[in-house]
């Protein structure tokens, strides 16, 4: 079990953890409040026009205050697209984490608790899944099925990401199952579900939490990469990766702002998530203390 | 041991068969191959004729058996776009990808090894700490963004290196290499560094972790106590033992490199397999996509098998049932 109080006390003393939280929260607020915060809705056909295309940032010659960070080749305001793109990133990130944790935990619990044939079957599938990179699997699934958008990307990435949660859960259950208190609970007449939910699950949560924190950054990178390659989000959905891809075509013409701003935002967000995840991993890993 | 090896080989074959089944099912949903092959303006009779030629009028299981039979004989069908055998198309692109991934691997291993060993031997040095923060930073930048930034700086702003393509290549038998021409080497630098960056932080962290573990062992202290220099102990006694787990991890990383070369190849327009895959996905060129998946699955299964068997040979202490 984790000592929540101690972790919180360390948390408020760690400048890195606090700073990362502020960055993540800042981007999170932008993403949630995009409808009110963004200067305009970049994908609403009424609000952008091709005559505004390729405007440089406001402080450069030819820039205008209406488009603080400039516009891309379609006339979308870059600042607004970044804000709406963050929403997509967060949505996919948390979607994958939620789905993978759910599916992984359930399969891991079943495998660890019931053992035998079910265990063997789930473990073999997990082995095979882990031997192929998540990125390749997601790319092929999305590319071949020609299915774009938030939900398909969440499903395609989760198709691989559940495996680690299942393995950790299974390991935890196997270790906890052998403890005396589980025998005691059973002899008191507790059923399978009761043992799983009130005894086995709470003990495995902290490990899953750490994996989720580390995975979040990876999922956001994956989504942007898939969108960059043109198999992630459709053209009608704002995404940081897709914006970088469209800006890349014009980089040789000296138009750097379409690539640089979304890229920096993406990098900053992932850095904050990874540093926080790393902090959490060290904090919750008993062997590191 | 023997039963472990044969079981492992059997498992690999089952995985490959599994991949063919998944491929086969997935491609039932990827558009009509008869339409793709015959063309948009084909008449109804022509379409039926093509469908019969492709065996699409047969029951599914029969189609699958035919597909498998042909695949075993190296026949994955004809590309819809170029009308040439799909396997040939994919294999022609293979040297470019393997040269890119290989160079990236060597770069990542050498630099990662040096930095990792240094960071393990002198953990309190400022440089070591910076390097470890650096490895964490690297995980934060997506490969495609690193590629674009390096193109912008080194190719567009400074003009030192070419931004895309593979440069001049020389054909040696069926293998076309860019490693023997100046322009080929120049073209290789940026993509290989970009791809290698991905593995660099991983190599550094693994080597450092293994080294620190080995350096804490008693026999290292004994070696130092009998008067050997730090350098000698580090290289001869510690590194040698730290390398064993690293080699197995490095083997598995080759697969990651080949997968992520898809991104690098797209950014740098490198004429490799990944580039071909994305193009074929865009054009709905079913046979080429299937061939790519099968070739990649074969490479992965082969790597995993080799790594497992090597590990089994290197670690006689582990009992395999």
XYZ file of C-alpha atoms in Angstrom:
610
model
C 0.000 0.000 0.000
C 1.158 3.545 -0.620
C 1.519 6.158 2.065
C -0.511 8.918 0.404
C 0.344 11.519 3.026
C 4.069 11.016 2.613
C 3.858 11.188 -1.164
C 1.850 14.412 -0.937
C 4.322 15.932 1.504
C 7.218 15.150 -0.851
C 5.182 16.417 -3.750
C 4.701 19.877 -2.291
C 8.423 20.078 -1.560
C 9.521 19.130 -5.083
C 9.876 22.129 -7.409
C 10.075 19.837 -10.468
C 6.814 18.076 -9.682
C 5.008 21.324 -8.925
C 6.314 23.074 -12.018
C 5.336 20.159 -14.256
C 1.873 20.071 -12.728
C 1.427 23.770 -13.451
C 2.391 23.295 -17.107
C 0.102 20.280 -17.535
C -2.782 22.062 -15.787
C -2.232 25.158 -17.912
C -2.453 23.145 -21.133
C -5.326 21.168 -19.669
C -7.332 24.307 -18.939
C -6.647 25.565 -22.471
C -7.855 22.262 -23.888
C -11.016 22.090 -21.817
C -11.900 25.741 -22.265
C -10.886 25.896 -25.922
C -14.337 27.101 -26.977
C -14.028 30.210 -24.805
C -10.260 30.766 -24.758
C -9.230 30.295 -28.390
C -9.469 33.470 -30.511
C -11.628 31.605 -33.009
C -12.686 28.100 -33.923
C -10.089 27.149 -36.557
C -12.214 24.448 -38.145
C -15.463 26.370 -38.361
C -15.795 27.084 -42.080
C -17.335 30.481 -41.443
C -14.425 31.899 -39.463
C -11.402 31.335 -41.657
C -10.668 32.363 -45.170
C -7.977 31.487 -47.652
C -7.108 35.153 -48.052
C -5.543 35.034 -44.574
C -3.222 32.151 -45.439
C 0.461 32.079 -44.453
C 0.340 35.183 -42.297
C 3.508 35.438 -40.153
C 3.305 35.961 -36.351
C 2.042 39.350 -35.155
C 5.490 40.768 -34.316
C 6.854 40.202 -37.821
C 6.305 42.333 -40.867
C 2.998 41.473 -42.522
C 1.608 39.869 -39.379
C -1.632 40.979 -37.790
C -2.870 41.116 -34.203
C -5.837 38.935 -35.141
C -3.427 36.014 -35.680
C -0.866 36.259 -32.879
C 1.161 33.236 -33.996
C 0.317 33.561 -37.692
C -1.773 31.314 -39.943
C -1.187 28.117 -41.916
C -1.729 27.309 -45.598
C -5.524 27.127 -45.199
C -5.824 30.356 -43.255
C -6.355 28.630 -39.873
C -5.197 30.721 -36.911
C -2.221 28.829 -35.451
C -2.812 29.762 -31.817
C -6.410 28.548 -32.026
C -5.421 25.343 -33.817
C -2.820 24.625 -31.133
C -5.410 25.098 -28.384
C -7.925 22.841 -30.112
C -5.136 20.403 -31.008
C -4.230 20.127 -27.317
C -7.797 19.061 -26.693
C -7.360 16.212 -29.198
C -4.026 15.224 -27.602
C -5.501 15.095 -24.099
C -8.622 13.306 -25.268
C -6.628 10.567 -26.990
C -4.082 10.397 -24.156
C -6.592 9.952 -21.361
C -8.848 7.827 -23.551
C -6.098 5.297 -24.194
C -5.015 5.272 -20.540
C -8.585 4.735 -19.343
C -9.378 2.005 -21.849
C -6.032 0.196 -21.461
C -6.193 0.302 -17.672
C -9.727 -1.012 -17.686
C -9.209 -3.819 -20.198
C -5.713 -4.638 -18.927
C -6.753 -4.795 -15.277
C -9.744 -6.979 -15.952
C -7.783 -9.429 -18.122
C -4.842 -9.385 -15.684
C -7.138 -10.051 -12.739
C -8.853 -12.895 -14.510
C -5.549 -14.412 -15.614
C -3.919 -14.113 -12.209
C -6.904 -15.084 -10.106
C -8.239 -18.037 -12.044
C -4.938 -19.239 -13.546
C -4.722 -22.418 -15.632
C -5.963 -22.291 -19.204
C -7.312 -18.720 -19.108
C -4.001 -17.528 -17.715
C -2.017 -19.347 -20.390
C -4.216 -18.002 -23.191
C -4.054 -14.383 -22.022
C -0.291 -14.566 -21.462
C 0.389 -15.984 -24.925
C -1.664 -13.240 -26.572
C 0.175 -10.643 -24.476
C 3.560 -12.106 -25.482
C 2.740 -11.911 -29.167
C 1.377 -8.352 -28.835
C 4.506 -7.190 -27.044
C 6.802 -8.535 -29.732
C 5.489 -5.959 -32.223
C 5.994 -2.219 -31.615
C 2.802 -0.391 -30.638
C 3.471 2.269 -33.232
C 3.642 -0.173 -36.145
C 0.519 -2.018 -35.028
C -1.507 1.193 -34.649
C -0.273 2.523 -37.998
C -1.267 -0.664 -39.832
C -4.642 -0.948 -38.115
C -5.564 2.648 -38.915
C -4.013 2.671 -42.365
C -5.540 -0.565 -43.580
C -9.003 -0.055 -42.099
C -9.003 3.584 -43.294
C -10.666 4.709 -40.151
C -9.735 8.151 -38.792
C -10.643 10.218 -35.765
C -10.296 10.219 -31.981
C -12.107 6.946 -31.283
C -10.241 4.851 -33.892
C -6.878 6.210 -32.714
C -7.782 5.453 -29.084
C -8.806 1.908 -30.021
C -5.759 1.300 -32.212
C -3.264 2.445 -29.569
C -5.106 0.666 -26.739
C -4.937 -2.545 -28.765
C -1.296 -2.791 -27.648
C -1.153 -0.692 -24.502
C -3.441 -2.909 -22.397
C -0.780 -5.614 -22.317
C 1.488 -4.025 -19.741
C -1.396 -3.270 -17.380
C -2.553 -6.862 -17.683
C 0.917 -8.209 -16.907
C 1.435 -5.973 -13.884
C -2.025 -6.741 -12.594
C -1.486 -10.459 -13.035
C 1.857 -10.322 -11.212
C 0.346 -8.383 -8.338
C -2.587 -10.725 -8.051
C -0.340 -13.788 -8.085
C 1.767 -12.302 -5.290
C -1.189 -11.162 -3.191
C -3.201 -14.307 -3.755
C -0.641 -16.356 -1.860
C -0.958 -14.141 1.213
C -2.743 -15.444 4.269
C -5.339 -12.709 4.399
C -6.825 -13.900 1.126
C -7.175 -17.392 2.553
C -8.671 -15.854 5.655
C -11.166 -13.865 3.608
C -12.107 -16.959 1.672
C -12.585 -19.046 4.792
C -14.866 -16.308 6.079
C -17.030 -16.984 3.048
C -16.027 -14.136 0.718
C -16.820 -14.763 -2.946
C -14.502 -14.263 -5.941
C -15.760 -10.767 -6.669
C -15.440 -9.620 -3.083
C -11.870 -10.882 -2.805
C -10.928 -9.285 -6.108
C -12.488 -5.894 -5.450
C -11.838 -5.344 -1.791
C -8.521 -7.137 -1.364
C -6.585 -7.650 -4.570
C -7.455 -4.504 -6.515
C -6.479 -1.829 -3.973
C -3.013 -3.349 -3.600
C -2.233 -3.208 -7.294
C -3.441 0.324 -7.947
C -0.220 2.211 -7.174
C 1.818 0.272 -9.744
C -0.819 0.798 -12.409
C -0.860 4.490 -11.585
C 2.861 4.828 -12.280
C 2.605 3.019 -15.605
C -0.303 5.238 -16.599
C 1.686 8.380 -15.806
C 4.622 7.218 -17.922
C 2.351 5.985 -20.726
C 0.449 9.259 -21.066
C 3.429 11.026 -22.636
C 4.043 8.098 -24.969
C 0.438 8.025 -26.128
C 0.443 11.737 -26.908
C 3.623 11.322 -28.966
C 2.056 8.358 -30.763
C -1.105 10.268 -31.612
C 0.855 13.203 -33.008
C 3.090 10.850 -34.998
C 0.121 8.987 -36.487
C -1.542 12.272 -37.373
C 1.729 13.535 -38.833
C 1.793 10.502 -41.134
C -1.791 11.170 -42.178
C -3.445 8.094 -40.660
C -4.517 9.593 -37.311
C -6.921 12.505 -37.328
C -9.018 13.429 -40.371
C -8.410 16.802 -42.023
C -11.407 18.250 -40.195
C -10.001 17.622 -36.689
C -7.305 19.918 -35.301
C -4.204 17.983 -34.244
C -0.686 19.149 -33.418
C 0.913 16.393 -35.504
C -1.169 17.146 -38.561
C -0.463 20.847 -38.269
C 3.272 20.161 -38.215
C 2.863 17.940 -41.292
C 1.047 20.660 -43.210
C 3.622 23.261 -42.180
C 6.476 20.951 -43.173
C 5.473 21.288 -46.840
C 6.198 25.008 -46.687
C 9.343 24.916 -44.565
C 11.577 25.326 -47.605
C 9.807 28.571 -48.416
C 11.053 29.902 -45.079
C 7.671 29.558 -43.354
C 8.790 28.187 -40.004
C 5.972 29.254 -37.697
C 3.469 26.610 -38.750
C 5.947 23.893 -37.694
C 7.731 25.478 -34.753
C 4.894 26.639 -32.477
C 2.875 23.399 -32.367
C 6.142 21.456 -32.107
C 7.310 23.451 -29.094
C 3.944 23.146 -27.363
C 3.983 19.395 -27.949
C 7.552 19.095 -26.646
C 6.822 21.174 -23.539
C 3.703 19.181 -22.722
C 5.433 15.828 -23.121
C 8.457 16.999 -21.148
C 6.225 18.033 -18.243
C 4.316 14.743 -18.318
C 7.500 12.663 -18.502
C 9.265 14.533 -15.705
C 6.208 14.199 -13.496
C 5.866 10.526 -14.399
C 9.534 9.977 -13.614
C 9.146 11.734 -10.276
C 6.122 9.624 -9.443
C 7.913 6.428 -10.425
C 10.807 7.187 -8.120
C 8.457 8.231 -5.336
C 6.252 5.149 -5.483
C 8.994 2.613 -6.108
C 9.897 1.220 -2.672
C 13.262 -0.039 -3.891
C 14.432 3.471 -4.786
C 13.990 4.867 -1.302
C 16.834 -26.936 -23.381
C 16.151 -28.744 -26.620
C 12.437 -28.808 -25.872
C 12.579 -25.086 -25.067
C 14.221 -24.326 -28.420
C 11.850 -26.457 -30.460
C 8.872 -25.044 -28.551
C 10.100 -21.542 -29.243
C 10.465 -22.266 -32.975
C 6.998 -23.768 -33.091
C 5.616 -20.688 -31.359
C 7.275 -18.443 -33.980
C 5.654 -20.379 -36.795
C 2.272 -20.097 -35.066
C 2.734 -16.327 -34.728
C 3.486 -16.038 -38.443
C 0.376 -18.056 -39.305
C -1.603 -15.829 -36.933
C -0.324 -12.754 -38.756
C -1.413 -14.171 -42.118
C -4.913 -14.825 -40.746
C -5.188 -11.307 -39.316
C -3.905 -9.846 -42.603
C -6.396 -11.886 -44.537
C -9.335 -10.807 -42.366
C -8.291 -7.148 -42.323
C -8.051 -6.999 -46.068
C -11.584 -8.230 -46.519
C -12.488 -4.690 -45.449
C -9.992 -2.765 -47.541
C -11.850 -2.238 -50.791
C -12.455 -4.500 -53.760
C -9.211 -5.838 -55.249
C -10.903 -6.682 -58.542
C -11.955 -3.065 -58.969
C -8.473 -1.864 -58.027
C -6.754 -4.180 -60.489
C -9.161 -3.824 -63.408
C -9.456 -0.061 -63.077
C -12.335 2.339 -62.505
C -13.700 2.217 -66.050
C -13.796 -1.590 -66.399
C -17.041 -3.141 -67.605
C -19.075 -5.519 -65.468
C -17.788 -8.522 -67.455
C -14.189 -7.420 -67.059
C -14.711 -7.046 -63.300
C -16.157 -10.546 -63.024
C -13.318 -11.914 -65.099
C -10.714 -10.243 -62.832
C -12.531 -11.455 -59.714
C -12.482 -15.009 -61.083
C -8.796 -14.664 -61.943
C -8.035 -13.534 -58.382
C -10.157 -16.360 -57.001
C -12.598 -13.983 -55.296
C -15.580 -16.143 -56.271
C -14.287 -19.038 -54.156
C -15.286 -19.560 -50.499
C -13.228 -17.644 -47.907
C -11.334 -20.581 -46.421
C -10.297 -21.677 -49.899
C -9.101 -18.152 -50.679
C -7.090 -18.206 -47.469
C -5.451 -21.538 -48.231
C -4.553 -20.271 -51.687
C -3.158 -17.061 -50.170
C -1.057 -19.070 -47.712
C 0.135 -21.493 -50.377
C 1.298 -18.665 -52.605
C 2.861 -16.744 -49.703
C 4.983 -19.780 -48.800
C 6.221 -19.775 -52.399
C 7.096 -16.088 -52.247
C 4.143 -14.964 -54.345
C 2.216 -12.129 -52.698
C 0.409 -10.960 -55.796
C 0.900 -8.099 -58.229
C 0.987 -4.458 -57.126
C -2.160 -2.644 -58.298
C -0.174 0.495 -59.054
C 2.994 -0.668 -60.778
C 1.681 -4.083 -61.954
C 4.932 -5.733 -60.832
C 5.313 -8.488 -58.187
C 4.768 -7.008 -54.733
C 7.555 -8.954 -53.056
C 10.079 -7.621 -55.560
C 8.944 -4.041 -54.864
C 9.336 -4.449 -51.107
C 12.665 -6.284 -51.292
C 14.062 -3.630 -53.634
C 13.431 -1.055 -50.906
C 14.942 -3.169 -48.163
C 18.645 -2.184 -48.522
C 17.796 1.496 -47.979
C 15.890 0.769 -44.760
C 18.450 -1.693 -43.413
C 21.350 0.696 -44.104
C 19.489 3.497 -42.348
C 18.512 1.375 -39.348
C 21.961 -0.226 -39.143
C 23.795 3.113 -39.148
C 21.364 4.486 -36.562
C 21.930 1.429 -34.393
C 25.724 1.704 -34.541
C 25.541 5.400 -33.756
C 23.171 4.878 -30.833
C 25.170 1.990 -29.400
C 28.577 3.659 -29.628
C 27.577 7.061 -28.285
C 25.104 5.576 -25.807
C 27.736 3.118 -24.609
C 30.364 5.812 -24.057
C 28.022 8.196 -22.270
C 26.431 5.402 -20.247
C 29.751 4.016 -19.037
C 30.985 7.477 -18.151
C 27.789 8.311 -16.272
C 28.057 5.055 -14.328
C 31.721 5.475 -13.398
C 31.378 9.150 -12.449
C 27.753 9.492 -11.377
C 28.306 12.757 -9.513
C 29.912 14.646 -12.386
C 27.882 17.549 -13.739
C 28.324 16.141 -17.251
C 26.854 12.787 -16.187
C 23.845 14.390 -14.618
C 23.316 16.590 -17.661
C 23.519 13.517 -19.877
C 20.868 11.716 -17.848
C 18.534 14.720 -17.976
C 19.302 14.840 -21.699
C 18.136 11.257 -22.175
C 14.876 12.141 -20.484
C 14.527 15.240 -22.669
C 15.032 13.182 -25.791
C 12.074 10.946 -24.991
C 10.009 14.116 -25.031
C 10.737 15.201 -28.588
C 8.835 13.196 -31.195
C 11.060 11.704 -33.922
C 9.364 13.634 -36.687
C 9.902 16.959 -34.916
C 13.616 16.228 -34.414
C 13.886 15.341 -38.096
C 12.182 18.527 -39.222
C 14.259 20.692 -36.885
C 17.495 19.114 -38.090
C 16.474 19.641 -41.714
C 15.648 23.257 -40.971
C 18.967 23.960 -39.275
C 21.468 21.821 -41.152
C 19.937 21.764 -44.611
C 17.933 24.965 -45.021
C 19.635 27.517 -42.765
C 23.239 26.281 -42.836
C 23.124 24.334 -46.096
C 25.700 21.790 -44.864
C 23.784 18.635 -45.661
C 21.167 17.628 -48.237
C 17.613 17.700 -46.843
C 16.134 14.589 -48.438
C 16.637 11.585 -50.691
C 19.348 8.958 -50.626
C 21.931 10.439 -52.982
C 23.923 8.302 -55.446
C 23.779 4.573 -54.957
C 25.971 1.766 -56.284
C 24.475 -1.612 -57.086
C 26.338 -4.649 -55.770
C 24.427 -7.643 -57.043
C 20.845 -7.211 -55.832
C 21.907 -4.858 -53.039
C 22.053 -1.141 -53.821
C 24.233 0.692 -51.341
C 24.616 4.385 -50.588
C 27.508 3.748 -48.222
C 30.184 3.840 -50.903
C 29.546 7.265 -52.438
C 30.203 10.663 -50.922
C 26.737 11.918 -51.771
C 25.198 8.731 -50.375
C 27.026 9.176 -47.064
C 26.111 12.855 -46.893
C 22.463 11.987 -47.376
C 22.661 9.322 -44.687
C 23.893 11.540 -41.837
C 20.739 13.476 -40.908
C 18.212 10.627 -41.156
C 20.506 8.188 -39.338
C 21.133 10.667 -36.514
C 17.401 11.393 -36.242
C 16.516 7.718 -36.106
C 19.448 6.936 -33.805
C 18.381 9.622 -31.319
C 15.378 7.488 -30.603
C 17.575 4.627 -29.399
C 20.374 6.739 -27.967
C 18.672 7.608 -24.702
C 17.558 4.022 -24.257
C 21.093 2.651 -24.844
C 22.566 5.212 -22.468
C 20.140 4.381 -19.694
C 20.463 0.622 -20.076
C 24.280 0.650 -20.188
C 24.438 2.997 -17.225
C 22.047 0.871 -15.183
C 23.878 -2.362 -15.943
C 27.275 -0.798 -15.290
C 26.233 0.613 -11.929
C 24.939 -2.787 -10.913
C 28.138 -4.558 -11.956
C 30.403 -1.905 -10.416
C 28.830 -2.551 -7.026
C 29.890 -6.214 -7.112
C 32.596 -7.567 -4.833
C 34.895 -8.770 -7.581
C 35.252 -5.214 -8.879
C 36.553 -4.138 -5.493
C 38.906 -7.128 -5.492
C 40.238 -6.157 -8.909
C 40.821 -2.587 -7.734
C 42.437 -3.860 -4.545
C 44.969 -5.937 -6.401
C 46.150 -2.735 -8.051
C 44.459 -2.604 -11.445
C 43.722 0.863 -12.861
C 40.186 2.245 -12.945
C 40.199 2.173 -16.729
C 41.278 -1.463 -16.822
C 38.653 -2.529 -14.294
C 35.932 -0.572 -16.064
C 36.664 -1.969 -19.495
C 37.874 -5.494 -18.833
C 35.919 -6.504 -15.778
C 32.790 -4.404 -15.588
C 31.844 -3.556 -19.170
C 32.224 -7.132 -20.348
C 29.625 -8.318 -17.871
C 27.329 -5.356 -18.348
C 27.220 -6.029 -22.085
C 25.378 -9.358 -21.950
C 21.962 -7.977 -20.982
C 22.577 -5.017 -23.227
C 23.048 -7.190 -26.298
C 19.662 -8.826 -25.846
C 17.953 -5.480 -25.409
C 19.812 -4.075 -28.416
C 18.534 -6.996 -30.477
C 14.963 -6.149 -29.618
C 15.666 -2.508 -30.427
C 16.468 -3.378 -34.032
C 12.775 -4.107 -34.466
C 11.836 -0.746 -32.947
C 14.304 0.971 -35.285
C 12.787 -0.664 -38.353
C 9.297 0.368 -37.202
C 10.257 3.942 -36.456
C 12.209 4.232 -39.683
C 8.742 4.680 -41.246
C 8.594 8.130 -39.646
C 12.188 9.043 -40.474
C 11.808 7.848 -44.050
C 8.708 9.998 -44.479
C 10.367 13.126 -43.117
C 13.523 12.671 -45.211
C 11.820 11.109 -48.239
C 14.196 8.190 -47.843
C 13.333 5.546 -50.474
C 12.947 2.651 -48.031
C 10.262 0.136 -47.137
C 8.446 2.452 -44.715
C 8.069 5.096 -47.387
C 6.671 2.459 -49.752
C 4.233 1.280 -47.057
C 2.729 4.723 -46.500
C 2.477 5.329 -50.222
C 0.762 1.957 -50.727
C -1.653 2.605 -47.846
C -2.568 5.912 -49.481
C -3.107 4.244 -52.853
C -4.958 1.216 -51.443
C -2.303 -1.020 -52.942
C -3.344 -4.127 -51.015
C -0.720 -6.690 -52.151
C 2.177 -4.354 -51.331
C 0.796 -3.611 -47.848
C 0.284 -7.331 -47.173
C 3.801 -8.083 -48.382
C 5.247 -5.377 -46.160
C 3.407 -6.743 -43.122
C 4.564 -10.282 -43.833
C 8.185 -9.258 -44.418
C 8.203 -7.156 -41.243
C 6.500 -9.918 -39.238
C 9.124 -12.339 -40.497
C 11.954 -9.982 -39.487
C 10.429 -9.468 -36.033
C 9.816 -13.130 -35.360
C 13.336 -13.906 -36.531
C 14.862 -11.221 -34.254
C 12.825 -12.313 -31.238
C 13.722 -15.937 -31.795
C 17.421 -15.144 -32.170
C 17.419 -12.961 -29.056
C 15.641 -15.621 -26.989
C 17.933 -18.397 -28.154
C 21.049 -16.257 -27.593
C 19.835 -15.438 -24.119
C 19.224 -19.096 -23.457
C 22.792 -19.913 -24.537
C 24.383 -17.010 -22.627
C 22.559 -17.763 -19.393
C 22.870 -21.463 -18.668
C 21.748 -20.767 -15.116
C 18.176 -20.072 -16.186
C 16.157 -23.261 -16.299
C 13.735 -23.564 -19.166
C 10.902 -25.968 -18.860
